[in-house]
């Protein structure tokens, strides 16, 4: 145990930058997860609105259940979204397609989030020993790119569910680049 306590890395410009990148990546991964929980909440409320609002205990139970669910289970709840009665056949087909595509992208985002939250820190220890800064930054860039794309899906579905405007397609690439730059740029860049 005492050996483990002695393994705290020295503070250098490199370690500070690497841990800064990891911290920003974790912050963004948390934002993605929060947007997925919000989406699961909106879906649940829309599907159970009569029951939820009539009893405060049911509402508290519902909110608690959302927060206890894993990210995977919250994403899987998206499959529960049904088209509305006022949608024609073409709209329902488009809605079905978007739902399937977005679910796949959200699941990829979940995997990227899991890497950032659970694996990147342990990989960072090895990289600090080998001084492979570029490898670490490139791995994080790849995961953040996937997470940013998935976050667009979560935010877009949230907006659709509450009848708010959705981010236009031409802004997707800019958003992904801005997020990736914010997370991964260091003083050397």
Tab-separated table of C-alpha atoms in Angstrom:
chain	number	residue	atom	x	y	z
A	1	UNK	CA	0.000	0.000	0.000
A	2	UNK	CA	2.752	2.449	0.862
A	3	UNK	CA	4.356	1.769	-2.572
A	4	UNK	CA	1.134	2.931	-4.207
A	5	UNK	CA	1.204	6.182	-2.248
A	6	UNK	CA	4.698	6.880	-3.530
A	7	UNK	CA	3.562	6.567	-7.166
A	8	UNK	CA	2.015	10.007	-7.412
A	9	UNK	CA	3.437	11.528	-10.607
A	10	UNK	CA	5.652	14.569	-10.446
A	11	UNK	CA	4.037	17.854	-11.454
A	12	UNK	CA	5.481	18.901	-14.789
A	13	UNK	CA	4.134	20.911	-17.690
A	14	UNK	CA	3.408	17.615	-19.455
A	15	UNK	CA	1.524	16.011	-16.540
A	16	UNK	CA	-0.442	19.195	-15.891
A	17	UNK	CA	-1.463	19.371	-19.557
A	18	UNK	CA	-2.333	15.664	-19.705
A	19	UNK	CA	-4.423	15.791	-16.543
A	20	UNK	CA	-6.036	19.022	-17.793
A	21	UNK	CA	-7.065	17.242	-21.011
A	22	UNK	CA	-8.407	14.307	-19.000
A	23	UNK	CA	-10.337	16.641	-16.672
A	24	UNK	CA	-11.966	18.491	-19.568
A	25	UNK	CA	-12.744	15.161	-21.256
A	26	UNK	CA	-14.419	13.950	-18.050
A	27	UNK	CA	-16.414	17.184	-17.797
A	28	UNK	CA	-17.678	16.780	-21.357
A	29	UNK	CA	-18.425	13.064	-20.831
A	30	UNK	CA	-20.489	14.055	-17.779
A	31	UNK	CA	-22.408	16.574	-19.874
A	32	UNK	CA	-23.223	13.850	-22.411
A	33	UNK	CA	-24.446	11.524	-19.680
A	34	UNK	CA	-26.572	14.305	-18.176
A	35	UNK	CA	-28.180	14.941	-21.585
A	36	UNK	CA	-28.983	11.225	-21.914
A	37	UNK	CA	-30.575	11.228	-18.453
A	38	UNK	CA	-32.585	14.293	-19.411
A	39	UNK	CA	-33.754	12.518	-22.552
A	40	UNK	CA	-34.751	9.423	-20.563
A	41	UNK	CA	-36.633	11.695	-18.154
A	42	UNK	CA	-38.496	13.484	-20.938
A	43	UNK	CA	-39.441	10.156	-22.518
A	44	UNK	CA	-40.648	8.824	-19.182
A	45	UNK	CA	-42.686	11.927	-18.443
A	46	UNK	CA	-44.282	11.925	-21.896
A	47	UNK	CA	-45.164	8.238	-21.611
A	48	UNK	CA	-46.434	8.381	-18.018
A	49	UNK	CA	-47.584	11.958	-17.600
A	50	UNK	CA	-51.001	11.157	-16.139
A	51	UNK	CA	-49.654	8.886	-13.432
A	52	UNK	CA	-46.552	10.894	-12.561
A	53	UNK	CA	-48.163	14.226	-11.877
A	54	UNK	CA	-51.015	12.875	-9.793
A	55	UNK	CA	-48.808	11.489	-7.030
A	56	UNK	CA	-45.656	13.147	-5.663
A	57	UNK	CA	-44.313	9.797	-4.406
A	58	UNK	CA	-44.577	8.345	-7.923
A	59	UNK	CA	-42.813	11.398	-9.336
A	60	UNK	CA	-39.970	11.126	-6.794
A	61	UNK	CA	-39.694	7.401	-7.461
A	62	UNK	CA	-39.513	8.049	-11.198
A	63	UNK	CA	-36.785	10.703	-10.858
A	64	UNK	CA	-34.792	8.479	-8.517
A	65	UNK	CA	-35.036	5.552	-10.949
A	66	UNK	CA	-33.717	7.681	-13.831
A	67	UNK	CA	-30.664	8.717	-11.817
A	68	UNK	CA	-29.953	5.146	-10.713
A	69	UNK	CA	-30.104	3.695	-14.226
A	70	UNK	CA	-26.910	3.102	-16.121
A	71	UNK	CA	-26.147	5.197	-19.148
A	72	UNK	CA	-26.789	2.126	-21.310
A	73	UNK	CA	-30.291	1.627	-19.895
A	74	UNK	CA	-31.124	5.304	-20.288
A	75	UNK	CA	-30.067	5.161	-23.947
A	76	UNK	CA	-32.101	2.005	-24.497
A	77	UNK	CA	-35.185	3.923	-23.268
A	78	UNK	CA	-35.023	5.909	-26.499
A	79	UNK	CA	-36.447	2.878	-28.284
A	80	UNK	CA	-39.602	3.471	-26.267
A	81	UNK	CA	-40.310	6.736	-28.095
A	82	UNK	CA	-43.284	6.336	-30.381
A	83	UNK	CA	-44.344	8.583	-33.198
A	84	UNK	CA	-47.396	10.700	-32.608
A	85	UNK	CA	-50.832	10.094	-34.109
A	86	UNK	CA	-50.592	13.223	-36.243
A	87	UNK	CA	-47.548	11.855	-38.144
A	88	UNK	CA	-48.202	10.534	-41.616
A	89	UNK	CA	-46.559	7.340	-42.905
A	90	UNK	CA	-43.511	9.164	-44.301
A	91	UNK	CA	-42.950	11.033	-41.038
A	92	UNK	CA	-43.215	7.802	-39.057
A	93	UNK	CA	-40.661	6.096	-41.322
A	94	UNK	CA	-38.285	9.058	-40.978
A	95	UNK	CA	-38.819	9.126	-37.214
A	96	UNK	CA	-38.121	5.374	-37.005
A	97	UNK	CA	-34.928	5.772	-39.027
A	98	UNK	CA	-33.679	8.729	-36.950
A	99	UNK	CA	-34.436	6.848	-33.755
A	100	UNK	CA	-32.369	3.830	-34.862
A	101	UNK	CA	-29.460	5.905	-36.176
A	102	UNK	CA	-29.375	8.150	-33.113
A	103	UNK	CA	-29.538	5.172	-30.753
A	104	UNK	CA	-26.473	3.655	-32.453
A	105	UNK	CA	-24.607	6.951	-32.189
A	106	UNK	CA	-25.598	7.345	-28.542
A	107	UNK	CA	-24.345	3.830	-27.798
A	108	UNK	CA	-21.019	4.678	-29.462
A	109	UNK	CA	-20.976	7.786	-27.280
A	110	UNK	CA	-21.562	5.607	-24.224
A	111	UNK	CA	-18.523	3.502	-25.124
A	112	UNK	CA	-16.407	6.643	-25.619
A	113	UNK	CA	-17.685	8.036	-22.309
A	114	UNK	CA	-16.792	4.771	-20.570
A	115	UNK	CA	-13.255	4.952	-21.984
A	116	UNK	CA	-12.830	8.524	-20.750
A	117	UNK	CA	-14.377	7.817	-17.339
A	118	UNK	CA	-12.863	4.411	-16.616
A	119	UNK	CA	-9.813	3.729	-18.790
A	120	UNK	CA	-8.094	6.962	-19.825
A	121	UNK	CA	-6.737	7.627	-16.331
A	122	UNK	CA	-5.010	4.246	-16.100
A	123	UNK	CA	-3.664	4.609	-19.639
A	124	UNK	CA	-2.395	8.045	-18.642
A	125	UNK	CA	-0.183	6.484	-15.945
A	126	UNK	CA	1.582	4.349	-18.576
A	127	UNK	CA	1.894	7.258	-20.976
A	128	UNK	CA	3.413	9.434	-18.278
A	129	UNK	CA	6.093	6.774	-17.828
A	130	UNK	CA	6.752	6.455	-21.566
A	131	UNK	CA	6.184	10.127	-22.325
A	132	UNK	CA	3.837	9.293	-25.222
A	133	UNK	CA	1.862	12.491	-25.001
A	134	UNK	CA	0.726	12.521	-28.635
A	135	UNK	CA	-0.781	9.011	-28.378
A	136	UNK	CA	-2.766	9.997	-25.308
A	137	UNK	CA	-4.062	13.235	-26.873
A	138	UNK	CA	-5.020	11.457	-30.119
A	139	UNK	CA	-6.949	8.752	-28.217
A	140	UNK	CA	-8.832	11.399	-26.263
A	141	UNK	CA	-9.519	13.383	-29.476
A	142	UNK	CA	-11.025	10.287	-31.072
A	143	UNK	CA	-13.269	9.605	-28.069
A	144	UNK	CA	-14.321	13.252	-27.724
A	145	UNK	CA	-15.210	13.389	-31.429
A	146	UNK	CA	-17.520	10.388	-30.907
A	147	UNK	CA	-18.904	11.893	-27.691
A	148	UNK	CA	-19.591	15.267	-29.330
A	149	UNK	CA	-21.460	13.559	-32.168
A	150	UNK	CA	-23.486	11.539	-29.647
A	151	UNK	CA	-24.149	14.657	-27.578
A	152	UNK	CA	-25.610	16.341	-30.677
A	153	UNK	CA	-27.976	13.365	-30.963
A	154	UNK	CA	-29.009	13.563	-27.306
A	155	UNK	CA	-29.553	17.332	-27.442
A	156	UNK	CA	-31.425	17.077	-30.754
A	157	UNK	CA	-33.738	14.358	-29.449
A	158	UNK	CA	-34.323	16.373	-26.269
A	159	UNK	CA	-35.250	19.388	-28.382
A	160	UNK	CA	-37.564	17.346	-30.614
A	161	UNK	CA	-39.317	15.906	-27.558
A	162	UNK	CA	-40.006	19.378	-26.121
A	163	UNK	CA	-40.656	20.967	-29.534
A	164	UNK	CA	-37.575	23.215	-29.503
A	165	UNK	CA	-35.393	23.996	-32.538
A	166	UNK	CA	-32.784	21.391	-33.440
A	167	UNK	CA	-29.141	22.195	-34.290
A	168	UNK	CA	-28.783	22.550	-38.033
A	169	UNK	CA	-26.619	19.950	-39.764
A	170	UNK	CA	-24.124	22.539	-40.989
A	171	UNK	CA	-23.272	23.371	-37.356
A	172	UNK	CA	-22.460	19.751	-36.378
A	173	UNK	CA	-18.880	19.724	-37.672
A	174	UNK	CA	-18.126	23.104	-36.111
A	175	UNK	CA	-19.544	21.981	-32.752
A	176	UNK	CA	-17.506	18.760	-32.821
A	177	UNK	CA	-14.327	20.677	-33.697
A	178	UNK	CA	-14.916	23.314	-31.011
A	179	UNK	CA	-15.517	20.672	-28.337
A	180	UNK	CA	-12.506	18.614	-29.417
A	181	UNK	CA	-10.287	21.711	-29.458
A	182	UNK	CA	-11.547	22.811	-26.028
A	183	UNK	CA	-10.792	19.400	-24.539
A	184	UNK	CA	-7.513	18.593	-26.284
A	185	UNK	CA	-5.651	21.808	-27.036
A	186	UNK	CA	-2.667	22.465	-24.827
A	187	UNK	CA	-0.208	25.342	-24.591
A	188	UNK	CA	2.016	23.571	-27.141
A	189	UNK	CA	-0.679	23.517	-29.847
